């Protein structure tokens, strides 16, 4: 597999390899400090980012390379240069490209035309690098034996919900997404893809519109912002009202398992998708999760540049 374009493209073996390598980078960040020596990695973002940008730039530096950060309108792509031409040019200068943007199809097209690895650093559809940090966190807390556990995402059926379903399916986990019905529910194709993968891995994919029922017996309660980057401001009032029953608060945490943890990809909006009592409370693992972004992105870059990921066949 040349690129990491979508969470669902990863194989179970890829995820295990990436998480093992990430753990090694957590112990010794500089263990492969020559892997990108004298090479550059482009990081191109048309949306804001705190964690993914910092994680990517520090990951490249720890691998001995030079990160080149490009903001949306820095490139001629904003003035009509085609994605294909951009992909060819970046491939001539850099050893990999991490991109954060709106349309998944733009990222897919870049991957198709670039000769270097292209990494999806978030689109409206997916957020694959985040899920590796999430599962690095989950494995640290619960170990590899996840049989009988339920991993539940509560909130907007957005890019994070799609990635949550796909990664859970790859790992053979019982994953749940609890969101409103209708346009705030996860994409049909994302659910179908996760279900198809789960059939081969023993995973279980559940869509449960009742947040209390979804929280019951869960080992993880996960959420994400209610207004994602690019969501129209005109829809804020309606969207927040529809999502109000899906807030993760002390009552919902109380329905989960006794040892359940709270997770959030961040940035967070206390008082909307989660209360301060939960996100800043003892069951919250958000900082550990955030710092795994660097080790996991470092692992992704390391193995992709070496051509060591197989992808799901
Ligand atoms: N979780 C995440 O992707 O954070 P940023 O938007 O800050 O990169
Ligand atoms: N759903 C959020 C995720 C941020 C990491 C967004 O797309 O803005």
PDB file of C-alpha atoms and ligand atoms in Angstrom:
ATOM      1  CA  UNK A   1       0.000   0.000   0.000  1.00  0.00           C
ATOM      2  CA  UNK A   2       1.608   3.283  -1.135  1.00  0.00           C
ATOM      3  CA  UNK A   3      -0.718   5.702   0.698  1.00  0.00           C
ATOM      4  CA  UNK A   4      -2.885   5.971   3.782  1.00  0.00           C
ATOM      5  CA  UNK A   5      -5.992   7.502   2.206  1.00  0.00           C
ATOM      6  CA  UNK A   6      -8.776   5.850   4.223  1.00  0.00           C
ATOM      7  CA  UNK A   7      -8.967   4.037   7.558  1.00  0.00           C
ATOM      8  CA  UNK A   8     -10.672   1.072   5.882  1.00  0.00           C
ATOM      9  CA  UNK A   9      -7.640   0.487   3.649  1.00  0.00           C
ATOM     10  CA  UNK A  10      -5.505  -0.711   6.585  1.00  0.00           C
ATOM     11  CA  UNK A  11      -5.149  -4.418   7.315  1.00  0.00           C
ATOM     12  CA  UNK A  12      -5.119  -5.849  10.815  1.00  0.00           C
ATOM     13  CA  UNK A  13      -1.406  -6.600  10.313  1.00  0.00           C
ATOM     14  CA  UNK A  14      -0.748  -2.972   9.329  1.00  0.00           C
ATOM     15  CA  UNK A  15      -2.483  -1.690  12.454  1.00  0.00           C
ATOM     16  CA  UNK A  16      -0.569  -4.105  14.708  1.00  0.00           C
ATOM     17  CA  UNK A  17       2.729  -3.135  13.082  1.00  0.00           C
ATOM     18  CA  UNK A  18       1.997   0.597  13.318  1.00  0.00           C
ATOM     19  CA  UNK A  19       0.956   0.380  16.969  1.00  0.00           C
ATOM     20  CA  UNK A  20       4.039  -1.686  17.887  1.00  0.00           C
ATOM     21  CA  UNK A  21       6.290   0.817  16.152  1.00  0.00           C
ATOM     22  CA  UNK A  22       4.455   3.737  17.760  1.00  0.00           C
ATOM     23  CA  UNK A  23       5.044   2.161  21.179  1.00  0.00           C
ATOM     24  CA  UNK A  24       8.749   1.890  20.349  1.00  0.00           C
ATOM     25  CA  UNK A  25       8.794   5.570  19.307  1.00  0.00           C
ATOM     26  CA  UNK A  26       7.089   6.467  22.598  1.00  0.00           C
ATOM     27  CA  UNK A  27       9.945   4.806  24.494  1.00  0.00           C
ATOM     28  CA  UNK A  28      12.653   6.231  22.265  1.00  0.00           C
ATOM     29  CA  UNK A  29      11.503   9.017  19.897  1.00  0.00           C
ATOM     30  CA  UNK A  30      14.880   9.139  18.129  1.00  0.00           C
ATOM     31  CA  UNK A  31      15.334   5.391  17.536  1.00  0.00           C
ATOM     32  CA  UNK A  32      15.070   5.907  13.729  1.00  0.00           C
ATOM     33  CA  UNK A  33      16.523   9.381  13.556  1.00  0.00           C
ATOM     34  CA  UNK A  34      18.082   8.787  10.125  1.00  0.00           C
ATOM     35  CA  UNK A  35      14.984   7.318   8.446  1.00  0.00           C
ATOM     36  CA  UNK A  36      14.227  10.597   6.646  1.00  0.00           C
ATOM     37  CA  UNK A  37      17.740  12.094   6.759  1.00  0.00           C
ATOM     38  CA  UNK A  38      18.238  14.662   3.978  1.00  0.00           C
ATOM     39  CA  UNK A  39      14.590  14.261   2.952  1.00  0.00           C
ATOM     40  CA  UNK A  40      11.535  16.492   3.259  1.00  0.00           C
ATOM     41  CA  UNK A  41       7.869  15.822   3.971  1.00  0.00           C
ATOM     42  CA  UNK A  42       5.159  18.237   2.825  1.00  0.00           C
ATOM     43  CA  UNK A  43       2.272  18.931   5.221  1.00  0.00           C
ATOM     44  CA  UNK A  44      -0.520  20.675   3.312  1.00  0.00           C
ATOM     45  CA  UNK A  45      -3.602  21.881   5.184  1.00  0.00           C
ATOM     46  CA  UNK A  46      -6.648  23.783   3.964  1.00  0.00           C
ATOM     47  CA  UNK A  47      -8.277  23.519   7.431  1.00  0.00           C
ATOM     48  CA  UNK A  48      -6.917  24.507  10.869  1.00  0.00           C
ATOM     49  CA  UNK A  49      -5.033  21.995  13.004  1.00  0.00           C
ATOM     50  CA  UNK A  50      -3.256  21.948  16.349  1.00  0.00           C
ATOM     51  CA  UNK A  51      -2.489  18.288  17.064  1.00  0.00           C
ATOM     52  CA  UNK A  52      -2.122  16.849  13.563  1.00  0.00           C
ATOM     53  CA  UNK A  53       0.190  19.633  12.477  1.00  0.00           C
ATOM     54  CA  UNK A  54       2.357  19.510  15.612  1.00  0.00           C
ATOM     55  CA  UNK A  55       2.415  15.712  15.567  1.00  0.00           C
ATOM     56  CA  UNK A  56       3.390  15.599  11.885  1.00  0.00           C
ATOM     57  CA  UNK A  57       6.097  18.247  12.082  1.00  0.00           C
ATOM     58  CA  UNK A  58       7.660  16.729  15.198  1.00  0.00           C
ATOM     59  CA  UNK A  59       7.367  13.214  13.739  1.00  0.00           C
ATOM     60  CA  UNK A  60       9.287  14.246  10.618  1.00  0.00           C
ATOM     61  CA  UNK A  61      11.921  16.005  12.751  1.00  0.00           C
ATOM     62  CA  UNK A  62      12.353  12.898  14.945  1.00  0.00           C
ATOM     63  CA  UNK A  63      12.898  10.818  11.797  1.00  0.00           C
ATOM     64  CA  UNK A  64      15.669  13.196  10.753  1.00  0.00           C
ATOM     65  CA  UNK A  65      13.706  14.896   7.970  1.00  0.00           C
ATOM     66  CA  UNK A  66      12.542  18.432   7.259  1.00  0.00           C
ATOM     67  CA  UNK A  67       8.825  19.203   7.417  1.00  0.00           C
ATOM     68  CA  UNK A  68       7.530  21.756   4.904  1.00  0.00           C
ATOM     69  CA  UNK A  69       4.240  23.229   6.064  1.00  0.00           C
ATOM     70  CA  UNK A  70       1.955  24.597   3.346  1.00  0.00           C
ATOM     71  CA  UNK A  71      -1.272  26.398   4.190  1.00  0.00           C
ATOM     72  CA  UNK A  72      -4.292  26.170   1.872  1.00  0.00           C
ATOM     73  CA  UNK A  73      -3.650  29.195  -0.292  1.00  0.00           C
ATOM     74  CA  UNK A  74       0.152  28.799  -0.341  1.00  0.00           C
ATOM     75  CA  UNK A  75       0.008  26.484  -3.347  1.00  0.00           C
ATOM     76  CA  UNK A  76      -0.961  27.261  -6.919  1.00  0.00           C
ATOM     77  CA  UNK A  77      -3.687  24.636  -6.490  1.00  0.00           C
ATOM     78  CA  UNK A  78      -5.789  27.517  -5.088  1.00  0.00           C
ATOM     79  CA  UNK A  79      -5.335  29.337  -8.408  1.00  0.00           C
ATOM     80  CA  UNK A  80      -6.391  26.476 -10.582  1.00  0.00           C
ATOM     81  CA  UNK A  81      -3.317  24.260 -10.902  1.00  0.00           C
ATOM     82  CA  UNK A  82      -4.627  20.728 -11.072  1.00  0.00           C
ATOM     83  CA  UNK A  83      -4.309  18.192  -8.278  1.00  0.00           C
ATOM     84  CA  UNK A  84      -2.512  15.845 -10.673  1.00  0.00           C
ATOM     85  CA  UNK A  85       0.117  18.453 -11.595  1.00  0.00           C
ATOM     86  CA  UNK A  86       0.562  19.381  -7.921  1.00  0.00           C
ATOM     87  CA  UNK A  87       1.001  15.729  -7.006  1.00  0.00           C
ATOM     88  CA  UNK A  88       3.758  15.297  -9.609  1.00  0.00           C
ATOM     89  CA  UNK A  89       5.611  18.407  -8.439  1.00  0.00           C
ATOM     90  CA  UNK A  90       5.434  17.569  -4.727  1.00  0.00           C
ATOM     91  CA  UNK A  91       6.655  14.054  -5.575  1.00  0.00           C
ATOM     92  CA  UNK A  92       9.767  15.568  -7.142  1.00  0.00           C
ATOM     93  CA  UNK A  93      10.726  17.471  -3.998  1.00  0.00           C
ATOM     94  CA  UNK A  94       9.416  15.486  -1.035  1.00  0.00           C
ATOM     95  CA  UNK A  95       9.375  11.918   0.277  1.00  0.00           C
ATOM     96  CA  UNK A  96       5.788  12.015   1.554  1.00  0.00           C
ATOM     97  CA  UNK A  97       2.787  14.335   1.701  1.00  0.00           C
ATOM     98  CA  UNK A  98       0.291  14.633   4.548  1.00  0.00           C
ATOM     99  CA  UNK A  99      -2.852  16.510   3.531  1.00  0.00           C
ATOM    100  CA  UNK A 100      -5.822  17.867   5.501  1.00  0.00           C
ATOM    101  CA  UNK A 101      -8.718  19.137   3.417  1.00  0.00           C
ATOM    102  CA  UNK A 102     -12.444  18.925   2.749  1.00  0.00           C
ATOM    103  CA  UNK A 103     -13.134  16.457  -0.084  1.00  0.00           C
ATOM    104  CA  UNK A 104     -11.973  12.881   0.227  1.00  0.00           C
ATOM    105  CA  UNK A 105     -11.902  12.724  -3.577  1.00  0.00           C
ATOM    106  CA  UNK A 106      -9.115  15.346  -3.654  1.00  0.00           C
ATOM    107  CA  UNK A 107      -7.007  13.197  -1.347  1.00  0.00           C
ATOM    108  CA  UNK A 108      -7.736  10.072  -3.406  1.00  0.00           C
ATOM    109  CA  UNK A 109      -6.743  11.954  -6.571  1.00  0.00           C
ATOM    110  CA  UNK A 110      -3.493  13.167  -5.009  1.00  0.00           C
ATOM    111  CA  UNK A 111      -2.688   9.598  -4.023  1.00  0.00           C
ATOM    112  CA  UNK A 112      -3.373   8.399  -7.548  1.00  0.00           C
ATOM    113  CA  UNK A 113      -1.026  10.930  -9.162  1.00  0.00           C
ATOM    114  CA  UNK A 114       1.761  11.204  -6.565  1.00  0.00           C
ATOM    115  CA  UNK A 115       4.628   8.748  -6.682  1.00  0.00           C
ATOM    116  CA  UNK A 116       5.283   9.342  -2.964  1.00  0.00           C
ATOM    117  CA  UNK A 117       3.099   8.232  -0.024  1.00  0.00           C
ATOM    118  CA  UNK A 118       0.064  10.462   0.569  1.00  0.00           C
ATOM    119  CA  UNK A 119      -1.369  10.475   4.103  1.00  0.00           C
ATOM    120  CA  UNK A 120      -4.904  11.611   4.885  1.00  0.00           C
ATOM    121  CA  UNK A 121      -4.613  14.072   7.790  1.00  0.00           C
ATOM    122  CA  UNK A 122      -8.441  14.487   7.905  1.00  0.00           C
ATOM    123  CA  UNK A 123     -11.169  14.977   5.338  1.00  0.00           C
ATOM    124  CA  UNK A 124     -14.898  15.516   5.726  1.00  0.00           C
ATOM    125  CA  UNK A 125     -15.214  11.724   5.390  1.00  0.00           C
ATOM    126  CA  UNK A 126     -12.399  10.173   7.413  1.00  0.00           C
ATOM    127  CA  UNK A 127      -9.554  10.692   9.899  1.00  0.00           C
ATOM    128  CA  UNK A 128      -7.314   7.616   9.750  1.00  0.00           C
ATOM    129  CA  UNK A 129      -4.262   8.933  11.631  1.00  0.00           C
ATOM    130  CA  UNK A 130      -6.461   9.839  14.619  1.00  0.00           C
ATOM    131  CA  UNK A 131      -7.734   6.292  14.959  1.00  0.00           C
ATOM    132  CA  UNK A 132      -4.245   4.891  15.372  1.00  0.00           C
ATOM    133  CA  UNK A 133      -3.645   7.232  18.313  1.00  0.00           C
ATOM    134  CA  UNK A 134      -7.034   6.237  19.709  1.00  0.00           C
ATOM    135  CA  UNK A 135      -6.280   2.535  19.577  1.00  0.00           C
ATOM    136  CA  UNK A 136      -2.772   3.054  20.943  1.00  0.00           C
ATOM    137  CA  UNK A 137      -4.565   4.563  23.947  1.00  0.00           C
ATOM    138  CA  UNK A 138      -7.222   1.839  24.159  1.00  0.00           C
ATOM    139  CA  UNK A 139      -4.603  -0.933  24.027  1.00  0.00           C
ATOM    140  CA  UNK A 140      -2.564   0.734  26.763  1.00  0.00           C
ATOM    141  CA  UNK A 141      -5.601   0.797  29.005  1.00  0.00           C
ATOM    142  CA  UNK A 142      -7.309  -2.503  28.189  1.00  0.00           C
ATOM    143  CA  UNK A 143      -4.577  -4.564  26.489  1.00  0.00           C
ATOM    144  CA  UNK A 144      -5.072  -6.533  23.287  1.00  0.00           C
ATOM    145  CA  UNK A 145      -7.837  -8.732  24.641  1.00  0.00           C
ATOM    146  CA  UNK A 146     -10.920  -6.764  23.719  1.00  0.00           C
ATOM    147  CA  UNK A 147     -13.377  -9.670  23.440  1.00  0.00           C
ATOM    148  CA  UNK A 148     -16.610  -8.915  25.254  1.00  0.00           C
ATOM    149  CA  UNK A 149     -15.928  -5.188  25.370  1.00  0.00           C
ATOM    150  CA  UNK A 150     -18.029  -2.517  23.680  1.00  0.00           C
ATOM    151  CA  UNK A 151     -16.461   0.647  22.241  1.00  0.00           C
ATOM    152  CA  UNK A 152     -18.961   3.429  21.778  1.00  0.00           C
ATOM    153  CA  UNK A 153     -18.862   6.719  19.906  1.00  0.00           C
ATOM    154  CA  UNK A 154     -21.654   9.132  20.812  1.00  0.00           C
ATOM    155  CA  UNK A 155     -22.481  12.271  18.807  1.00  0.00           C
ATOM    156  CA  UNK A 156     -22.332  13.566  15.244  1.00  0.00           C
ATOM    157  CA  UNK A 157     -22.151  10.828  12.586  1.00  0.00           C
ATOM    158  CA  UNK A 158     -19.186  12.565  10.951  1.00  0.00           C
ATOM    159  CA  UNK A 159     -15.634  11.794   9.780  1.00  0.00           C
ATOM    160  CA  UNK A 160     -14.699  10.556  13.265  1.00  0.00           C
ATOM    161  CA  UNK A 161     -17.719   8.259  13.448  1.00  0.00           C
ATOM    162  CA  UNK A 162     -16.791   6.758  10.054  1.00  0.00           C
ATOM    163  CA  UNK A 163     -13.184   6.205  11.090  1.00  0.00           C
ATOM    164  CA  UNK A 164     -14.334   4.747  14.437  1.00  0.00           C
ATOM    165  CA  UNK A 165     -16.476   2.145  12.634  1.00  0.00           C
ATOM    166  CA  UNK A 166     -13.778   1.203  10.130  1.00  0.00           C
ATOM    167  CA  UNK A 167     -10.984   0.767  12.672  1.00  0.00           C
ATOM    168  CA  UNK A 168     -13.184  -1.170  15.075  1.00  0.00           C
ATOM    169  CA  UNK A 169     -14.148  -3.486  12.231  1.00  0.00           C
ATOM    170  CA  UNK A 170     -10.505  -4.055  11.240  1.00  0.00           C
ATOM    171  CA  UNK A 171      -9.636  -4.974  14.835  1.00  0.00           C
ATOM    172  CA  UNK A 172     -12.618  -7.314  15.238  1.00  0.00           C
ATOM    173  CA  UNK A 173     -14.108  -5.127  17.957  1.00  0.00           C
ATOM    174  CA  UNK A 174     -17.701  -4.498  18.979  1.00  0.00           C
ATOM    175  CA  UNK A 175     -18.107  -0.853  18.005  1.00  0.00           C
ATOM    176  CA  UNK A 176     -21.170   1.300  18.346  1.00  0.00           C
ATOM    177  CA  UNK A 177     -22.055   4.686  16.908  1.00  0.00           C
ATOM    178  CA  UNK A 178     -24.881   6.502  18.625  1.00  0.00           C
ATOM    179  CA  UNK A 179     -26.086   9.531  16.719  1.00  0.00           C
ATOM    180  CA  UNK A 180     -29.431  11.050  15.697  1.00  0.00           C
ATOM    181  CA  UNK A 181     -31.262   9.564  12.732  1.00  0.00           C
ATOM    182  CA  UNK A 182     -31.302  11.384   9.398  1.00  0.00           C
ATOM    183  CA  UNK A 183     -28.558  13.674   8.187  1.00  0.00           C
ATOM    184  CA  UNK A 184     -26.531  13.485  11.428  1.00  0.00           C
ATOM    185  CA  UNK A 185     -26.267   9.701  11.164  1.00  0.00           C
ATOM    186  CA  UNK A 186     -23.081   8.165   9.707  1.00  0.00           C
ATOM    187  CA  UNK A 187     -22.777   7.794   5.958  1.00  0.00           C
ATOM    188  CA  UNK A 188     -24.432   4.616   4.579  1.00  0.00           C
ATOM    189  CA  UNK A 189     -21.315   3.632   2.634  1.00  0.00           C
ATOM    190  CA  UNK A 190     -19.119   3.975   5.735  1.00  0.00           C
ATOM    191  CA  UNK A 191     -21.453   1.682   7.669  1.00  0.00           C
ATOM    192  CA  UNK A 192     -21.605  -0.837   4.810  1.00  0.00           C
ATOM    193  CA  UNK A 193     -17.806  -0.880   4.463  1.00  0.00           C
ATOM    194  CA  UNK A 194     -17.344  -1.416   8.195  1.00  0.00           C
ATOM    195  CA  UNK A 195     -19.941  -4.204   8.213  1.00  0.00           C
ATOM    196  CA  UNK A 196     -18.210  -5.932   5.281  1.00  0.00           C
ATOM    197  CA  UNK A 197     -14.851  -5.788   7.069  1.00  0.00           C
ATOM    198  CA  UNK A 198     -16.388  -6.931  10.371  1.00  0.00           C
ATOM    199  CA  UNK A 199     -17.738 -10.042   8.654  1.00  0.00           C
ATOM    200  CA  UNK A 200     -14.167 -11.111   7.965  1.00  0.00           C
ATOM    201  CA  UNK A 201     -12.723 -10.170  11.369  1.00  0.00           C
ATOM    202  CA  UNK A 202     -15.434 -11.181  13.831  1.00  0.00           C
ATOM    203  CA  UNK A 203     -16.177  -7.553  14.659  1.00  0.00           C
ATOM    204  CA  UNK A 204     -19.632  -6.222  15.403  1.00  0.00           C
ATOM    205  CA  UNK A 205     -20.934  -2.934  14.005  1.00  0.00           C
ATOM    206  CA  UNK A 206     -23.898  -1.419  15.757  1.00  0.00           C
ATOM    207  CA  UNK A 207     -25.790   1.803  15.045  1.00  0.00           C
ATOM    208  CA  UNK A 208     -27.887   2.717  18.055  1.00  0.00           C
ATOM    209  CA  UNK A 209     -29.779   5.985  18.059  1.00  0.00           C
ATOM    210  CA  UNK A 210     -30.465   5.742  21.802  1.00  0.00           C
ATOM    211  CA  UNK A 211     -27.414   7.195  23.617  1.00  0.00           C
ATOM    212  CA  UNK A 212     -28.313   5.677  26.990  1.00  0.00           C
ATOM    213  CA  UNK A 213     -28.676   2.206  25.553  1.00  0.00           C
ATOM    214  CA  UNK A 214     -25.440   2.689  23.586  1.00  0.00           C
ATOM    215  CA  UNK A 215     -23.523   3.806  26.685  1.00  0.00           C
ATOM    216  CA  UNK A 216     -24.705   0.832  28.764  1.00  0.00           C
ATOM    217  CA  UNK A 217     -21.879  -1.649  29.323  1.00  0.00           C
ATOM    218  CA  UNK A 218     -19.361   0.300  27.198  1.00  0.00           C
ATOM    219  CA  UNK A 219     -15.647   0.278  27.987  1.00  0.00           C
ATOM    220  CA  UNK A 220     -15.026   3.492  26.045  1.00  0.00           C
ATOM    221  CA  UNK A 221     -17.275   6.484  25.524  1.00  0.00           C
ATOM    222  CA  UNK A 222     -15.860   8.619  22.725  1.00  0.00           C
ATOM    223  CA  UNK A 223     -17.105  11.875  21.283  1.00  0.00           C
ATOM    224  CA  UNK A 224     -16.169  14.674  18.892  1.00  0.00           C
ATOM    225  CA  UNK A 225     -17.165  18.299  18.332  1.00  0.00           C
ATOM    226  CA  UNK A 226     -20.730  18.939  17.205  1.00  0.00           C
ATOM    227  CA  UNK A 227     -19.683  21.594  14.673  1.00  0.00           C
ATOM    228  CA  UNK A 228     -16.933  20.218  12.449  1.00  0.00           C
ATOM    229  CA  UNK A 229     -14.613  22.315  10.318  1.00  0.00           C
ATOM    230  CA  UNK A 230     -16.577  23.355   7.251  1.00  0.00           C
ATOM    231  CA  UNK A 231     -20.031  22.777   8.783  1.00  0.00           C
ATOM    232  CA  UNK A 232     -22.297  25.706   7.785  1.00  0.00           C
ATOM    233  CA  UNK A 233     -22.805  28.185  10.641  1.00  0.00           C
ATOM    234  CA  UNK A 234     -26.404  28.563   9.472  1.00  0.00           C
ATOM    235  CA  UNK A 235     -27.049  25.001  10.716  1.00  0.00           C
ATOM    236  CA  UNK A 236     -25.509  25.502  14.189  1.00  0.00           C
ATOM    237  CA  UNK A 237     -28.721  26.031  16.197  1.00  0.00           C
ATOM    238  CA  UNK A 238     -30.566  23.139  14.603  1.00  0.00           C
ATOM    239  CA  UNK A 239     -27.569  20.815  14.817  1.00  0.00           C
ATOM    240  CA  UNK A 240     -26.793  21.540  18.463  1.00  0.00           C
ATOM    241  CA  UNK A 241     -30.447  21.028  19.402  1.00  0.00           C
ATOM    242  CA  UNK A 242     -30.547  17.665  17.628  1.00  0.00           C
ATOM    243  CA  UNK A 243     -27.321  16.562  19.319  1.00  0.00           C
ATOM    244  CA  UNK A 244     -28.223  17.767  22.841  1.00  0.00           C
ATOM    245  CA  UNK A 245     -29.344  14.283  24.034  1.00  0.00           C
ATOM    246  CA  UNK A 246     -25.964  12.922  22.908  1.00  0.00           C
ATOM    247  CA  UNK A 247     -23.828  14.925  25.343  1.00  0.00           C
ATOM    248  CA  UNK A 248     -21.395  12.764  27.339  1.00  0.00           C
ATOM    249  CA  UNK A 249     -22.027  13.763  30.964  1.00  0.00           C
ATOM    250  CA  UNK A 250     -21.819  12.096  34.371  1.00  0.00           C
ATOM    251  CA  UNK A 251     -25.164  10.370  33.829  1.00  0.00           C
ATOM    252  CA  UNK A 252     -24.026   8.736  30.560  1.00  0.00           C
ATOM    253  CA  UNK A 253     -20.623   7.787  32.020  1.00  0.00           C
ATOM    254  CA  UNK A 254     -22.525   6.213  34.920  1.00  0.00           C
ATOM    255  CA  UNK A 255     -24.224   3.806  32.489  1.00  0.00           C
ATOM    256  CA  UNK A 256     -20.893   2.569  31.106  1.00  0.00           C
ATOM    257  CA  UNK A 257     -18.710  -0.161  32.632  1.00  0.00           C
ATOM    258  CA  UNK A 258     -17.087   0.566  35.987  1.00  0.00           C
ATOM    259  CA  UNK A 259     -13.641   0.728  34.347  1.00  0.00           C
ATOM    260  CA  UNK A 260     -14.858   2.726  31.322  1.00  0.00           C
ATOM    261  CA  UNK A 261     -12.751   5.602  30.012  1.00  0.00           C
ATOM    262  CA  UNK A 262     -13.670   8.799  28.194  1.00  0.00           C
ATOM    263  CA  UNK A 263     -11.948   9.714  24.916  1.00  0.00           C
ATOM    264  CA  UNK A 264     -12.119  12.683  22.526  1.00  0.00           C
ATOM    265  CA  UNK A 265     -10.023  13.428  19.444  1.00  0.00           C
ATOM    266  CA  UNK A 266     -10.049  17.147  20.424  1.00  0.00           C
ATOM    267  CA  UNK A 267     -10.527  20.089  20.075  1.00  0.00           C
ATOM    268  CA  UNK A 268     -13.345  19.935  22.661  1.00  0.00           C
ATOM    269  CA  UNK A 269     -16.222  22.246  23.483  1.00  0.00           C
ATOM    270  CA  UNK A 270     -17.024  21.814  27.160  1.00  0.00           C
ATOM    271  CA  UNK A 271     -20.748  22.174  27.772  1.00  0.00           C
ATOM    272  CA  UNK A 272     -21.618  20.950  24.251  1.00  0.00           C
ATOM    273  CA  UNK A 273     -20.552  17.388  23.343  1.00  0.00           C
ATOM    274  CA  UNK A 274     -19.039  16.749  26.805  1.00  0.00           C
ATOM    275  CA  UNK A 275     -19.283  18.272  30.263  1.00  0.00           C
ATOM    276  CA  UNK A 276     -16.191  19.636  32.009  1.00  0.00           C
ATOM    277  CA  UNK A 277     -16.808  17.132  34.811  1.00  0.00           C
ATOM    278  CA  UNK A 278     -16.213  14.248  32.384  1.00  0.00           C
ATOM    279  CA  UNK A 279     -13.463  15.571  30.122  1.00  0.00           C
ATOM    280  CA  UNK A 280     -11.473  16.990  33.038  1.00  0.00           C
ATOM    281  CA  UNK A 281     -12.363  14.108  35.359  1.00  0.00           C
ATOM    282  CA  UNK A 282     -10.458  10.982  36.395  1.00  0.00           C
ATOM    283  CA  UNK A 283     -11.816   8.728  33.632  1.00  0.00           C
ATOM    284  CA  UNK A 284     -10.681  11.017  30.821  1.00  0.00           C
ATOM    285  CA  UNK A 285      -7.689   9.870  28.727  1.00  0.00           C
ATOM    286  CA  UNK A 286      -7.583  12.804  26.333  1.00  0.00           C
ATOM    287  CA  UNK A 287      -4.002  13.932  26.920  1.00  0.00           C
ATOM    288  CA  UNK A 288      -2.496  10.495  26.549  1.00  0.00           C
ATOM    289  CA  UNK A 289      -4.586  10.155  23.372  1.00  0.00           C
ATOM    290  CA  UNK A 290      -3.396  13.518  22.019  1.00  0.00           C
ATOM    291  CA  UNK A 291       0.273  12.738  22.610  1.00  0.00           C
ATOM    292  CA  UNK A 292      -0.097   9.402  20.810  1.00  0.00           C
ATOM    293  CA  UNK A 293      -0.730  11.442  17.673  1.00  0.00           C
ATOM    294  CA  UNK A 294       3.019  12.030  17.283  1.00  0.00           C
ATOM    295  CA  UNK A 295       4.155   8.460  17.902  1.00  0.00           C
ATOM    296  CA  UNK A 296       1.524   7.015  15.564  1.00  0.00           C
ATOM    297  CA  UNK A 297       2.105   9.526  12.761  1.00  0.00           C
ATOM    298  CA  UNK A 298       5.834   8.888  13.135  1.00  0.00           C
ATOM    299  CA  UNK A 299       5.122   5.163  12.716  1.00  0.00           C
ATOM    300  CA  UNK A 300       2.889   5.778   9.676  1.00  0.00           C
ATOM    301  CA  UNK A 301       5.546   7.895   7.957  1.00  0.00           C
ATOM    302  CA  UNK A 302       8.310   5.451   8.851  1.00  0.00           C
ATOM    303  CA  UNK A 303       6.555   2.383   7.433  1.00  0.00           C
ATOM    304  CA  UNK A 304       4.933   4.063   4.416  1.00  0.00           C
ATOM    305  CA  UNK A 305       8.220   5.534   3.206  1.00  0.00           C
ATOM    306  CA  UNK A 306       9.793   2.066   3.545  1.00  0.00           C
ATOM    307  CA  UNK A 307       6.865   0.481   1.661  1.00  0.00           C
ATOM    308  CA  UNK A 308       6.059  -1.827   4.568  1.00  0.00           C
ATOM    309  CA  UNK A 309       2.261  -1.585   4.780  1.00  0.00           C
ATOM    310  CA  UNK A 310       0.273  -4.179   2.848  1.00  0.00           C
ATOM    311  CA  UNK A 311      -3.224  -2.735   3.019  1.00  0.00           C
ATOM    312  CA  UNK A 312      -6.378  -4.853   3.158  1.00  0.00           C
ATOM    313  CA  UNK A 313      -6.518  -7.158   0.168  1.00  0.00           C
TER     314      UNK A 313
HETATM  315  N1  LIG B   1      -7.653  15.603  16.624  1.00  0.00           N
HETATM  316  C1  LIG B   1      -7.159  16.430  15.677  1.00  0.00           C
HETATM  317  O1  LIG B   1      -7.052  16.088  14.506  1.00  0.00           O
HETATM  318  O2  LIG B   1      -6.775  17.661  16.152  1.00  0.00           O
HETATM  319  P1  LIG B   1      -6.367  18.895  15.251  1.00  0.00           P
HETATM  320  O3  LIG B   1      -7.580  19.316  14.474  1.00  0.00           O
HETATM  321  O4  LIG B   1      -5.922  19.927  16.230  1.00  0.00           O
HETATM  322  O5  LIG B   1      -5.247  18.486  14.323  1.00  0.00           O
HETATM  323  N1  LIG B   2     -15.037  16.251  13.180  1.00  0.00           N
HETATM  324  C1  LIG B   2     -13.984  17.200  13.488  1.00  0.00           C
HETATM  325  C2  LIG B   2     -12.722  16.495  13.844  1.00  0.00           C
HETATM  326  C3  LIG B   2     -11.612  17.392  14.318  1.00  0.00           C
HETATM  327  C4  LIG B   2     -10.360  16.625  14.630  1.00  0.00           C
HETATM  328  C5  LIG B   2     -13.799  18.110  12.286  1.00  0.00           C
HETATM  329  O1  LIG B   2     -13.768  17.614  11.156  1.00  0.00           O
HETATM  330  O2  LIG B   2     -13.668  19.322  12.471  1.00  0.00           O
END
